[in-house]
PDB file of C-alpha atoms and ligand atoms in Angstrom:
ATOM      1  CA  UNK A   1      76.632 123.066  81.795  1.00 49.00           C
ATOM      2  CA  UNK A   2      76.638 124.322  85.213  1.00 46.00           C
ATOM      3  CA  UNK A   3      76.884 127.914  83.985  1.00 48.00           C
ATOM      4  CA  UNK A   4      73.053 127.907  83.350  1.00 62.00           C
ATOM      5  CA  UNK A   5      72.698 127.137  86.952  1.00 79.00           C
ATOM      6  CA  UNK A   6      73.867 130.073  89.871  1.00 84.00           C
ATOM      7  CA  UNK A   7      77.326 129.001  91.025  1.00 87.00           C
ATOM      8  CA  UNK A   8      76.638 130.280  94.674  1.00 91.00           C
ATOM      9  CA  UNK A   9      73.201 127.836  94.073  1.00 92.00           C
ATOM     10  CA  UNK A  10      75.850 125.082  92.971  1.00 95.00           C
ATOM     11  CA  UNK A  11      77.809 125.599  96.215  1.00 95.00           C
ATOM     12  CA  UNK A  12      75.140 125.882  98.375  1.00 95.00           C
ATOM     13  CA  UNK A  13      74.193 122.573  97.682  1.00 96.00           C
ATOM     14  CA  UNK A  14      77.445 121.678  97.703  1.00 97.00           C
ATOM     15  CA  UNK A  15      77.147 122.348 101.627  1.00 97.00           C
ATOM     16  CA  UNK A  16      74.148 121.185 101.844  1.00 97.00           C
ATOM     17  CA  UNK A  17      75.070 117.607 101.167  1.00 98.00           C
ATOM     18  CA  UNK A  18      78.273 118.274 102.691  1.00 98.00           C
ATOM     19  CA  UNK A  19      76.710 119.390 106.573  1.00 98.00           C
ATOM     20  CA  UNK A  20      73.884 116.047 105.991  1.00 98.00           C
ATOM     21  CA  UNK A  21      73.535 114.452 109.195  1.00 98.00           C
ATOM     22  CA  UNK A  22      72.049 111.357 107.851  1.00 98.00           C
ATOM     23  CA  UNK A  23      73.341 110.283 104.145  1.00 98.00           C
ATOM     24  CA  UNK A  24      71.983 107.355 102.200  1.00 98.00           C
ATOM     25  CA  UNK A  25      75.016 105.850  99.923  1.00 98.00           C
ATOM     26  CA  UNK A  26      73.852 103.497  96.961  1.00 98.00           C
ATOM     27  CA  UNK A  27      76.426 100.984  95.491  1.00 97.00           C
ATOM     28  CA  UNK A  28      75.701  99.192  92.675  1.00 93.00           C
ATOM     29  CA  UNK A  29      77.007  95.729  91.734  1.00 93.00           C
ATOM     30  CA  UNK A  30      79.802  97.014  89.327  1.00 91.00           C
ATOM     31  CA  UNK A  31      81.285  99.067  92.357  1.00 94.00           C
ATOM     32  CA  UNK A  32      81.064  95.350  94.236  1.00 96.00           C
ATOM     33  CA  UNK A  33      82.197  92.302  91.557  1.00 95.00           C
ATOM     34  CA  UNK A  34      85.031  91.494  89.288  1.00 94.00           C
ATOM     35  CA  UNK A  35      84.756  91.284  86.029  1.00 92.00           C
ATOM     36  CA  UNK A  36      84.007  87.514  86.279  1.00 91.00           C
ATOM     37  CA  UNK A  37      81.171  88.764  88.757  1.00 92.00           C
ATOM     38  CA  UNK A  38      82.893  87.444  92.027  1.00 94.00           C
ATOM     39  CA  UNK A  39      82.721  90.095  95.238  1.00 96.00           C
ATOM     40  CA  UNK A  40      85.987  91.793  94.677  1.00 97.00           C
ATOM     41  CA  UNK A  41      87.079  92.503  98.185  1.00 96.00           C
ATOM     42  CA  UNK A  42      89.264  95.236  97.350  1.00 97.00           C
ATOM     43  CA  UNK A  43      86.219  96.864  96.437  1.00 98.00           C
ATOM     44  CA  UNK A  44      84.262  95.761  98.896  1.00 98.00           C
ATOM     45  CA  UNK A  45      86.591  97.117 101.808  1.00 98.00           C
ATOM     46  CA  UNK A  46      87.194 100.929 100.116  1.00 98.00           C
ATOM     47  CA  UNK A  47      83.573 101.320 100.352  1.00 98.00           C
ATOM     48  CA  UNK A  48      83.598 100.379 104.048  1.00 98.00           C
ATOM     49  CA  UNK A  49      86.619 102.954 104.660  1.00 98.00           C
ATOM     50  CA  UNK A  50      84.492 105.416 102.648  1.00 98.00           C
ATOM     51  CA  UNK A  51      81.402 104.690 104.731  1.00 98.00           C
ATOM     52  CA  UNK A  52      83.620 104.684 107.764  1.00 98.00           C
ATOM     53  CA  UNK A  53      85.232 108.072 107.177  1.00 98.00           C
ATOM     54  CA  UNK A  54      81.337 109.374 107.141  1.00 98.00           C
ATOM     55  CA  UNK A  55      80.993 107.664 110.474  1.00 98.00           C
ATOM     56  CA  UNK A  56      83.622 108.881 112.108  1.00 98.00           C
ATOM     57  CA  UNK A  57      82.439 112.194 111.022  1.00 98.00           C
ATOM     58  CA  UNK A  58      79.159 111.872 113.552  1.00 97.00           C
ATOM     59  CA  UNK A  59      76.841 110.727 110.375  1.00 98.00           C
ATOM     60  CA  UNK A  60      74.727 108.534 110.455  1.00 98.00           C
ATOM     61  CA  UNK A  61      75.034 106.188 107.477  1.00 98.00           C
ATOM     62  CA  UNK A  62      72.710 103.661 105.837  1.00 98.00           C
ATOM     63  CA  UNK A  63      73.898 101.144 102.865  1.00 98.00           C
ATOM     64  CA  UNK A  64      71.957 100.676  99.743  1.00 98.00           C
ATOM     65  CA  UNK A  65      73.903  97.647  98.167  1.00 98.00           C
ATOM     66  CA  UNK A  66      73.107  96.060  94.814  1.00 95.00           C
ATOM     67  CA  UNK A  67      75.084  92.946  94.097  1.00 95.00           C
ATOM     68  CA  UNK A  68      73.258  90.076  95.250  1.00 96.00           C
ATOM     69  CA  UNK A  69      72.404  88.538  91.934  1.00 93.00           C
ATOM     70  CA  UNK A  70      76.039  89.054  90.722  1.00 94.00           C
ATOM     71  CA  UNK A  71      77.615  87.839  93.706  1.00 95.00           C
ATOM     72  CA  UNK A  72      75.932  84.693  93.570  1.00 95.00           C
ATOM     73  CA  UNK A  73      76.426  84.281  89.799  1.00 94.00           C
ATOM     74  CA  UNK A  74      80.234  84.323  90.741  1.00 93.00           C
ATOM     75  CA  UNK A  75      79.861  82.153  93.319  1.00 94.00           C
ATOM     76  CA  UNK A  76      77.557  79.215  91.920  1.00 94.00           C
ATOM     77  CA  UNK A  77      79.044  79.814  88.622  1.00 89.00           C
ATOM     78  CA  UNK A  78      75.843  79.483  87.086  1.00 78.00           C
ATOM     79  CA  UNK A  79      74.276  81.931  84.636  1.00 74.00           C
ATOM     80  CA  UNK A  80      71.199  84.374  85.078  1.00 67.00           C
ATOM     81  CA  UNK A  81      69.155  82.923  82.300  1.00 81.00           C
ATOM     82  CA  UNK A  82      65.868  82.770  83.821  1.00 87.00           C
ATOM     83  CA  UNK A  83      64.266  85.112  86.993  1.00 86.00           C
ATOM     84  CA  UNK A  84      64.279  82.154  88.484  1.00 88.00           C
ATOM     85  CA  UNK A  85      67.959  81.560  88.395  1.00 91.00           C
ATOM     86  CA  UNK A  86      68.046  84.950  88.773  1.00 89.00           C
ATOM     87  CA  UNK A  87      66.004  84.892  92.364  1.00 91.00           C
ATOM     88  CA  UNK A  88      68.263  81.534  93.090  1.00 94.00           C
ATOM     89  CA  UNK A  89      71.311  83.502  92.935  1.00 94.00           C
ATOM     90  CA  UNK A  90      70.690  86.089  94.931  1.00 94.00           C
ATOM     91  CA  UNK A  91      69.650  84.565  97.611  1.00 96.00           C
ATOM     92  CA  UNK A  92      73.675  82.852  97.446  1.00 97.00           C
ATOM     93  CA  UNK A  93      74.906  86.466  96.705  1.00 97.00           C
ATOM     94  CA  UNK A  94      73.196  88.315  99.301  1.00 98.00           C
ATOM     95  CA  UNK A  95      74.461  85.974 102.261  1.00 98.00           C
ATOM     96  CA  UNK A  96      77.657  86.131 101.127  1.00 97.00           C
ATOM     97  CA  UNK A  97      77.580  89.910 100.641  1.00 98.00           C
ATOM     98  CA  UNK A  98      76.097  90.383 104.198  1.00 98.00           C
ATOM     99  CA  UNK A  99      79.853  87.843 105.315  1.00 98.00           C
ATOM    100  CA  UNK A 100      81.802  90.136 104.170  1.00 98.00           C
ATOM    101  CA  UNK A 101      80.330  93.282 104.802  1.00 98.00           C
ATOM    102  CA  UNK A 102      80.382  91.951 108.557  1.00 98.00           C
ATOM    103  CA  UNK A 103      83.868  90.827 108.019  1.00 98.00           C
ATOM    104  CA  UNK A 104      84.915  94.363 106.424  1.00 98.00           C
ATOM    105  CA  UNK A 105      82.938  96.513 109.133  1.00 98.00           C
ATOM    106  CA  UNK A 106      84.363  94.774 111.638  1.00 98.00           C
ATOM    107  CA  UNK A 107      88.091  95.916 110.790  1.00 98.00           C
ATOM    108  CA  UNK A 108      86.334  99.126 112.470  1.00 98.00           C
ATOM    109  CA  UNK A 109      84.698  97.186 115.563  1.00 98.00           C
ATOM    110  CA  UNK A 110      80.932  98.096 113.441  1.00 98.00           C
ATOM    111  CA  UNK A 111      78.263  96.204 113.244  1.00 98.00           C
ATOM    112  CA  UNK A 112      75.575  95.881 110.141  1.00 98.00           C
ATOM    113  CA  UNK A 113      71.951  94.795 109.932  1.00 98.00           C
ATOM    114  CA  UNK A 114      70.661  93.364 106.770  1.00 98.00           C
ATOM    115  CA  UNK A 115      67.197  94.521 105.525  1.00 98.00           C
ATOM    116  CA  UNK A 116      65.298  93.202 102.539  1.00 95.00           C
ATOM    117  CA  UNK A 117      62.461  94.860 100.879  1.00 92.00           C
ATOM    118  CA  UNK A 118      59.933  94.690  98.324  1.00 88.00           C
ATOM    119  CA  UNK A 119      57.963  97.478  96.602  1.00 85.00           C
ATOM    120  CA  UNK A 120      54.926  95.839  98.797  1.00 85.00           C
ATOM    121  CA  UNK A 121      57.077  97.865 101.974  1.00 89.00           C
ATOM    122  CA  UNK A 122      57.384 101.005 100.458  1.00 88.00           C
ATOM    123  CA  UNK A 123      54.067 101.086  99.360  1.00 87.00           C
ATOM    124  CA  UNK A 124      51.905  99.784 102.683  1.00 91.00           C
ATOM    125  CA  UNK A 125      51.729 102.763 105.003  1.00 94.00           C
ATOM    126  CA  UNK A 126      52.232  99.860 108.120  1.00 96.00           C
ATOM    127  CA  UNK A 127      54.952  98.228 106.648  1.00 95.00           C
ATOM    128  CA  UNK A 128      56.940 101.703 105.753  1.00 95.00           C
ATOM    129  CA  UNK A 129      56.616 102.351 109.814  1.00 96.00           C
ATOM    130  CA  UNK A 130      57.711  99.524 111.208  1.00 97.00           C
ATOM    131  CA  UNK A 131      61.133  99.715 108.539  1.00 97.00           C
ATOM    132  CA  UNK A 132      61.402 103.383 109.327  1.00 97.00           C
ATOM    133  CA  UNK A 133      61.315 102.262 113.160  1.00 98.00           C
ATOM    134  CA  UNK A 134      63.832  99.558 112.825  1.00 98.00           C
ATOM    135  CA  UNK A 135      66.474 101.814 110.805  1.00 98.00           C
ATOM    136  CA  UNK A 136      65.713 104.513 113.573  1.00 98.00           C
ATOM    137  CA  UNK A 137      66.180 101.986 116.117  1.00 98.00           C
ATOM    138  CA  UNK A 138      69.828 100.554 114.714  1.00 98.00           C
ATOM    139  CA  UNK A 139      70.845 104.036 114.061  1.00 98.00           C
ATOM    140  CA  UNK A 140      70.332 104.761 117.960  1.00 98.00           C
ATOM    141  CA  UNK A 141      72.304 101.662 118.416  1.00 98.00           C
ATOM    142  CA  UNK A 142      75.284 102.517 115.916  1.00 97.00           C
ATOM    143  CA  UNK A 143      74.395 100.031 113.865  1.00 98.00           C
ATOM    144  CA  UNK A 144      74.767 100.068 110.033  1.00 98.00           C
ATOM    145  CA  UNK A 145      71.774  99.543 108.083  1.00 98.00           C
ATOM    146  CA  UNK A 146      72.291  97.764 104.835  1.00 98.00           C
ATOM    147  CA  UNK A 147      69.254  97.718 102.306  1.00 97.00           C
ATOM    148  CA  UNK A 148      68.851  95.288  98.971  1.00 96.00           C
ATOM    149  CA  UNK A 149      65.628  94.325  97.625  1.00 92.00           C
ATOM    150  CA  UNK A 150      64.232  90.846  98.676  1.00 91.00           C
ATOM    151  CA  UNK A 151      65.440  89.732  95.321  1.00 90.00           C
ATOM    152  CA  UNK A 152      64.069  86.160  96.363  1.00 90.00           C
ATOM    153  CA  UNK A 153      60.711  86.926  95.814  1.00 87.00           C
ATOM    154  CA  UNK A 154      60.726  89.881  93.805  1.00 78.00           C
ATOM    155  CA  UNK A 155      60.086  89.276  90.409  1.00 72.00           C
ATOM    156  CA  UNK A 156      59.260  92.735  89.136  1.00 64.00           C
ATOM    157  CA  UNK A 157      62.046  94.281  90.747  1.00 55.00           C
ATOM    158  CA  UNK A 158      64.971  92.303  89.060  1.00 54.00           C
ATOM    159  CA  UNK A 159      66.226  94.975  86.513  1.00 53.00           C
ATOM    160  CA  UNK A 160      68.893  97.282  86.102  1.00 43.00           C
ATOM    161  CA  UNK A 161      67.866 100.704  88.395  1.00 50.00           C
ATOM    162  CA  UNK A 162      65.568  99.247  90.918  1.00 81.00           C
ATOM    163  CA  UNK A 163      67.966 100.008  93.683  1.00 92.00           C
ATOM    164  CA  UNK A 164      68.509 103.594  92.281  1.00 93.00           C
ATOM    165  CA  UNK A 165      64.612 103.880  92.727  1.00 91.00           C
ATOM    166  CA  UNK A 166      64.721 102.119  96.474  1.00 94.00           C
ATOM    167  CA  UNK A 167      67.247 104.438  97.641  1.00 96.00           C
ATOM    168  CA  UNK A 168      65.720 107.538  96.737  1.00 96.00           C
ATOM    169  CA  UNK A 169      62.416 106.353  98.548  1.00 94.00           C
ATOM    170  CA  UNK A 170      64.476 105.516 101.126  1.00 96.00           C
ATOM    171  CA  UNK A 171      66.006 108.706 101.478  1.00 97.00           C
ATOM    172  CA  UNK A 172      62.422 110.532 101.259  1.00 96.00           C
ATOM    173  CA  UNK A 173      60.699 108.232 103.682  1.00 95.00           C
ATOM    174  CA  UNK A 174      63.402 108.379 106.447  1.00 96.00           C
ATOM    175  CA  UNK A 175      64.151 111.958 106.012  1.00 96.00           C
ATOM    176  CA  UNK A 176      67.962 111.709 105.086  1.00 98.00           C
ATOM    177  CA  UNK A 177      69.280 114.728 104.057  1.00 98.00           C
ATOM    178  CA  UNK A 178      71.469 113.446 101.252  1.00 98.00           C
ATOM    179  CA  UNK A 179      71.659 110.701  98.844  1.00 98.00           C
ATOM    180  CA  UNK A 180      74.517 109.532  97.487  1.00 98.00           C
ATOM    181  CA  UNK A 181      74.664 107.155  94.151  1.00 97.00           C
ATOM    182  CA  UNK A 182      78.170 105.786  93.961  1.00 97.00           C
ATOM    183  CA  UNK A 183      78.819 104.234  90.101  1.00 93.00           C
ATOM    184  CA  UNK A 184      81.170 102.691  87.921  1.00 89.00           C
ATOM    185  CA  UNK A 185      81.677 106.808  85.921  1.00 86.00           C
ATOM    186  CA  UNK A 186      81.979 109.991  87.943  1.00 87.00           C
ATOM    187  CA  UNK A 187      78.457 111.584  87.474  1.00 92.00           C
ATOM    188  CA  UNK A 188      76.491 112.653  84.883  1.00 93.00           C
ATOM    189  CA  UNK A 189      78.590 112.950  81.594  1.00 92.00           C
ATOM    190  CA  UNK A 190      77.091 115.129  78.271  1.00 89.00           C
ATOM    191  CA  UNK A 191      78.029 111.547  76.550  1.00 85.00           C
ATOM    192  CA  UNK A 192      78.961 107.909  77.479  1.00 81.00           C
ATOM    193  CA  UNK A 193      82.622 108.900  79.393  1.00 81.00           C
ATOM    194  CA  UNK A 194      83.418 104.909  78.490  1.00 79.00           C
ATOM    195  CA  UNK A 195      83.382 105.259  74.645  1.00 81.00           C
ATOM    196  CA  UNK A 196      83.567 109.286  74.107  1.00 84.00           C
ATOM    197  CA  UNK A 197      86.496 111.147  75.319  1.00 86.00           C
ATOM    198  CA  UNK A 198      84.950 114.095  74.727  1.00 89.00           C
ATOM    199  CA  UNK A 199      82.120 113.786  77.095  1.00 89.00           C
ATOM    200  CA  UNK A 200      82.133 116.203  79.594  1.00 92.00           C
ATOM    201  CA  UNK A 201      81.022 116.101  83.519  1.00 93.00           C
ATOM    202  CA  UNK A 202      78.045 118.028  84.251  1.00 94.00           C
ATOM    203  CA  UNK A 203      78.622 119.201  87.622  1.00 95.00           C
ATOM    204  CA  UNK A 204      75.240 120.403  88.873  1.00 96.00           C
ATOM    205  CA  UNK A 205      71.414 119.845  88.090  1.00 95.00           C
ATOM    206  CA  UNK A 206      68.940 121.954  88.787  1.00 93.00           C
ATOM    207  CA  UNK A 207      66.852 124.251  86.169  1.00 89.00           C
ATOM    208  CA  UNK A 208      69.078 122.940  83.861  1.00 90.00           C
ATOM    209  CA  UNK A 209      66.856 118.876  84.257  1.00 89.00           C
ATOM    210  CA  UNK A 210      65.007 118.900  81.103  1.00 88.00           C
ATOM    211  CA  UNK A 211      68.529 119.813  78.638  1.00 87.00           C
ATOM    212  CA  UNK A 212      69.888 117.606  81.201  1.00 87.00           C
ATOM    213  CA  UNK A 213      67.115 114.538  80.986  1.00 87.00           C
ATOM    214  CA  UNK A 214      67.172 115.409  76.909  1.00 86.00           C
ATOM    215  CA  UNK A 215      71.220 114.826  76.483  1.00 84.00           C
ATOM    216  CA  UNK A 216      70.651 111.609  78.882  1.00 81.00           C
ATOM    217  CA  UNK A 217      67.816 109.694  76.763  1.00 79.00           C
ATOM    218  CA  UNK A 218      70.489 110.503  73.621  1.00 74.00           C
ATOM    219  CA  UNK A 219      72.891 108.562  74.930  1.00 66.00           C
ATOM    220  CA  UNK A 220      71.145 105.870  76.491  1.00 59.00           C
ATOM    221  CA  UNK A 221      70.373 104.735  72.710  1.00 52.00           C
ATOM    222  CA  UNK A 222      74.287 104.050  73.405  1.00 47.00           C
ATOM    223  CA  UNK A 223      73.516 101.656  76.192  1.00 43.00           C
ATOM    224  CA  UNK A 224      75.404 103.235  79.301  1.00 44.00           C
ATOM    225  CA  UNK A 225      74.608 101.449  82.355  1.00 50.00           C
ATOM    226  CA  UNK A 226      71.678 102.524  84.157  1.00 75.00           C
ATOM    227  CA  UNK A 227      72.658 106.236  84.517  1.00 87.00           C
ATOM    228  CA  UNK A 228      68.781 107.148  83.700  1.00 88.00           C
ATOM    229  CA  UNK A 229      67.251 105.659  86.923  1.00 89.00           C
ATOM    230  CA  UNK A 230      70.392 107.146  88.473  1.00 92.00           C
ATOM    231  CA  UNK A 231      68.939 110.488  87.721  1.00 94.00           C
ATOM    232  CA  UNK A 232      65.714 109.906  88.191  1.00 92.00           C
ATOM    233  CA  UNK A 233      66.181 108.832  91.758  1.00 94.00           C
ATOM    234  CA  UNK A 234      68.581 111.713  92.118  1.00 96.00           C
ATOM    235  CA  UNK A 235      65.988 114.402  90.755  1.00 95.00           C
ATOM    236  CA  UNK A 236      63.130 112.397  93.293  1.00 95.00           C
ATOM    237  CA  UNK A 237      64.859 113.063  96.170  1.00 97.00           C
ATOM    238  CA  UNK A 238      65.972 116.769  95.058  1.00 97.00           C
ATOM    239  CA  UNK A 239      62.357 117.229  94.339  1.00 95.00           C
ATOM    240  CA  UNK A 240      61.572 116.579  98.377  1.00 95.00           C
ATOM    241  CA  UNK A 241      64.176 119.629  98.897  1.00 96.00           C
ATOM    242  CA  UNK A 242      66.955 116.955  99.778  1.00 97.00           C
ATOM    243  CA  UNK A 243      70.225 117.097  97.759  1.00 98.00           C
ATOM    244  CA  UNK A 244      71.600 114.241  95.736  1.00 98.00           C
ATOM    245  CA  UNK A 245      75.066 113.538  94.688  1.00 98.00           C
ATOM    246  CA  UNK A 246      76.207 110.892  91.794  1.00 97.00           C
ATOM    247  CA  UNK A 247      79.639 110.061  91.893  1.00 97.00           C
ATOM    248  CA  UNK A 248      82.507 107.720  91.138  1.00 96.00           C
ATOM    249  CA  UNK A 249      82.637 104.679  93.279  1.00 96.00           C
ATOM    250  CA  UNK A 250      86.533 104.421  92.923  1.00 96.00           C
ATOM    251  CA  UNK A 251      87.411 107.642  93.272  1.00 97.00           C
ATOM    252  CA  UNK A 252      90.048 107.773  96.339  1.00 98.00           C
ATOM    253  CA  UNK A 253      87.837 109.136  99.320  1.00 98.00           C
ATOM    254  CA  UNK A 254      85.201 110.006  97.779  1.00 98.00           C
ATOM    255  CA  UNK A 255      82.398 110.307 100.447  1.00 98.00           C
ATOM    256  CA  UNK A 256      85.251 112.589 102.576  1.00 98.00           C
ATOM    257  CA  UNK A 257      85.392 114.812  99.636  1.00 98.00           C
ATOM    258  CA  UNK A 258      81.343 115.057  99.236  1.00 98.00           C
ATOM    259  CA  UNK A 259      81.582 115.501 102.848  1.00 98.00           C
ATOM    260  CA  UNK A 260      84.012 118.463 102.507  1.00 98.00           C
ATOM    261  CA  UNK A 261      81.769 120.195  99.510  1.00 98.00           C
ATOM    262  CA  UNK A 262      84.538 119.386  97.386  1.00 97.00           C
ATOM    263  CA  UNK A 263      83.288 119.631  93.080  1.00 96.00           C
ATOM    264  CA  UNK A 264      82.982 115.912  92.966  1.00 97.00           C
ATOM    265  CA  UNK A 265      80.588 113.939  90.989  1.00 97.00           C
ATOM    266  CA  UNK A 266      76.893 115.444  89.457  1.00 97.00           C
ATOM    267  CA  UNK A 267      75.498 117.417  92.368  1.00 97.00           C
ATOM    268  CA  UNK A 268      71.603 117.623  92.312  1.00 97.00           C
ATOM    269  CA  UNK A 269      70.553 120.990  93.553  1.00 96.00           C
ATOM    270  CA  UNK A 270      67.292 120.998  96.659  1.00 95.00           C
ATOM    271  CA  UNK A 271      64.289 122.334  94.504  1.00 87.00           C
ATOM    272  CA  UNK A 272      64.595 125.938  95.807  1.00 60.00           C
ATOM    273  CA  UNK A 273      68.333 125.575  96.744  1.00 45.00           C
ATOM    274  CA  UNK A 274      67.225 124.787 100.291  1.00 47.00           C
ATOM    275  CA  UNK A 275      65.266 122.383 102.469  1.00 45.00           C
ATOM    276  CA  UNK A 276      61.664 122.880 103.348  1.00 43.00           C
ATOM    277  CA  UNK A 277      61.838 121.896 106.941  1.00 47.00           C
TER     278      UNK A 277
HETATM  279  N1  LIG B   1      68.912  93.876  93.974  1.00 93.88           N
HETATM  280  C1  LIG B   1      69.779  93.508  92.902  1.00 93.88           C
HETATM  281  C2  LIG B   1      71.001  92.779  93.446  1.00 93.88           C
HETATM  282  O1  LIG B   1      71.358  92.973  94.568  1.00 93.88           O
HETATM  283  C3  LIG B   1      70.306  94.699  92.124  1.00 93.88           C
HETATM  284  C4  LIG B   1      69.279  95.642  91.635  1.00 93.88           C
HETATM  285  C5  LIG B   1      69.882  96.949  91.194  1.00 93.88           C
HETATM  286  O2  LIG B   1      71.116  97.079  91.140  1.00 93.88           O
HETATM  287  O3  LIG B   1      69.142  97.867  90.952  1.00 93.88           O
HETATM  288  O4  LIG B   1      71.612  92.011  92.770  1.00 93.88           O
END
């Protein structure tokens, strides 16, 4: 698939995303719960040593974490029948999330920040500021930002993909130069990788987006988790000139091999193959 794209393109972007200063890293809640939707701590802690390993490399690193709704339907053992259980739960799953993302960042001697949002803050001009400001402010400090929606009160945002969308407004509003979308499969596949062996990794999207989007909405009629908004957030923020990476949340190191241009994952080539600014 690639081959319709310029492989010195592909590897340009490649080193793009691997020289990004500030990275955005989206996990969703498979990459966070147990099949019986409790915070699986294993988990939980390799995506700390993967943020870490960014870290130590001089990034600077901020946290978009789903799993506040499953968390808390682990924990209360109650289901998420209505948006108001829904909202319920979350609010359960996101303190607890918060515990042991303090707990696990702490192995390191870090410190995190918690930061709920609604559309209503991405939208409002004033609002957008004053987060932008308070990221830019916990970044001086060497704090970790971690983002969720405000689940509690956010009735329109509780569906599969919001948090692909928040993170690629994140990354455009705060001027990161590289999103990464960590999932349960290793990128962007020509089929569902879960159910067809024969589906193949596409590593790189760039001209190639509309054969791309067109294999995508073919297999979504196959139900495969959320990988649309994936790329749709992806292609957002590679619109804005900034590269985008989807990749496998399990994969051993995985943010030290996106940070060493290694082929991992679906890369998402700048519009242009380079940044505007
Ligand atoms: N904010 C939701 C949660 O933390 C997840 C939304 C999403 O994954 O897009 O449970």
């Amino acid at each position: 698939m690639s081959s319709e794209l310029e492989e010195g393109d592909v590897a340009a972007a490649r080193r793009l995303a691997a020289d990004a200063d500030r990275v955005i890293v989206k996990a969703g809640t498979n990459s966070l719960t147990d099949a019986d939707s409790n915070l699986d701590d294993e988990k939980l802690d390799k995506l700390v040593d993967d943020l870490e390993d960014l870290l130590s490399r001089d990034k600077e690193v901020i946290l978009v974490s789903s799993g506040a709704i499953g968390a808390g339907t682990g924990r209360v053992g109650a289901s998420t029948g209505t948006v108001e259980e829904s909202q319920a739960l979350s609010t359960v799953g996101q303190s607890h999330l918060m515990h042991r993302y303090t707990e696990s960042f702490a192995r390191y001697d870090r410190k995190v920040a918690q930061l709920l949002l609604t559309q209503h803050d991405l939208e409002n001009p004033e609002r957008f500021t004053n987060l932008r400001n308070t990221i830019e402010t916990l970044l001086e400090w060497g704090v970790v930002p971690i983002i969720n929606e405000n689940d509690a009160v956010a009735t329109e945002e509780i569906r599969i993909g919001d948090n692909d969308m928040l993170s690629a407004a994140t990354t455009i509003g705060i001027d990161a130069d590289l999103l990464v979308t960590l999932t349960d499969v290793g990128g962007v596949y020509t089929g569902n990788p879960k159910r067809d062996p024969d589906a193949e990794r596409i590593e790189a999207v760039g001209t190639n987006y509309d054969t791309v989007q067109e294999i995508i909405s073919e297999s979504t009629s196959d139900g495969f988790g959320g990988i649309q908004t994936k790329v749709e957030g992806a292609r957002d923020v590679s619109e804005h000139g900034t590269p985008a990476v989807i990749a496998k949340s399990t994969e051993p190191d995985i943010l030290a091999k996106i940070a060493t241009a290694k082929p991992v994952g679906t890369v998402f080539l700048p519009i242009n193959g380079v940044r505007d600014d």
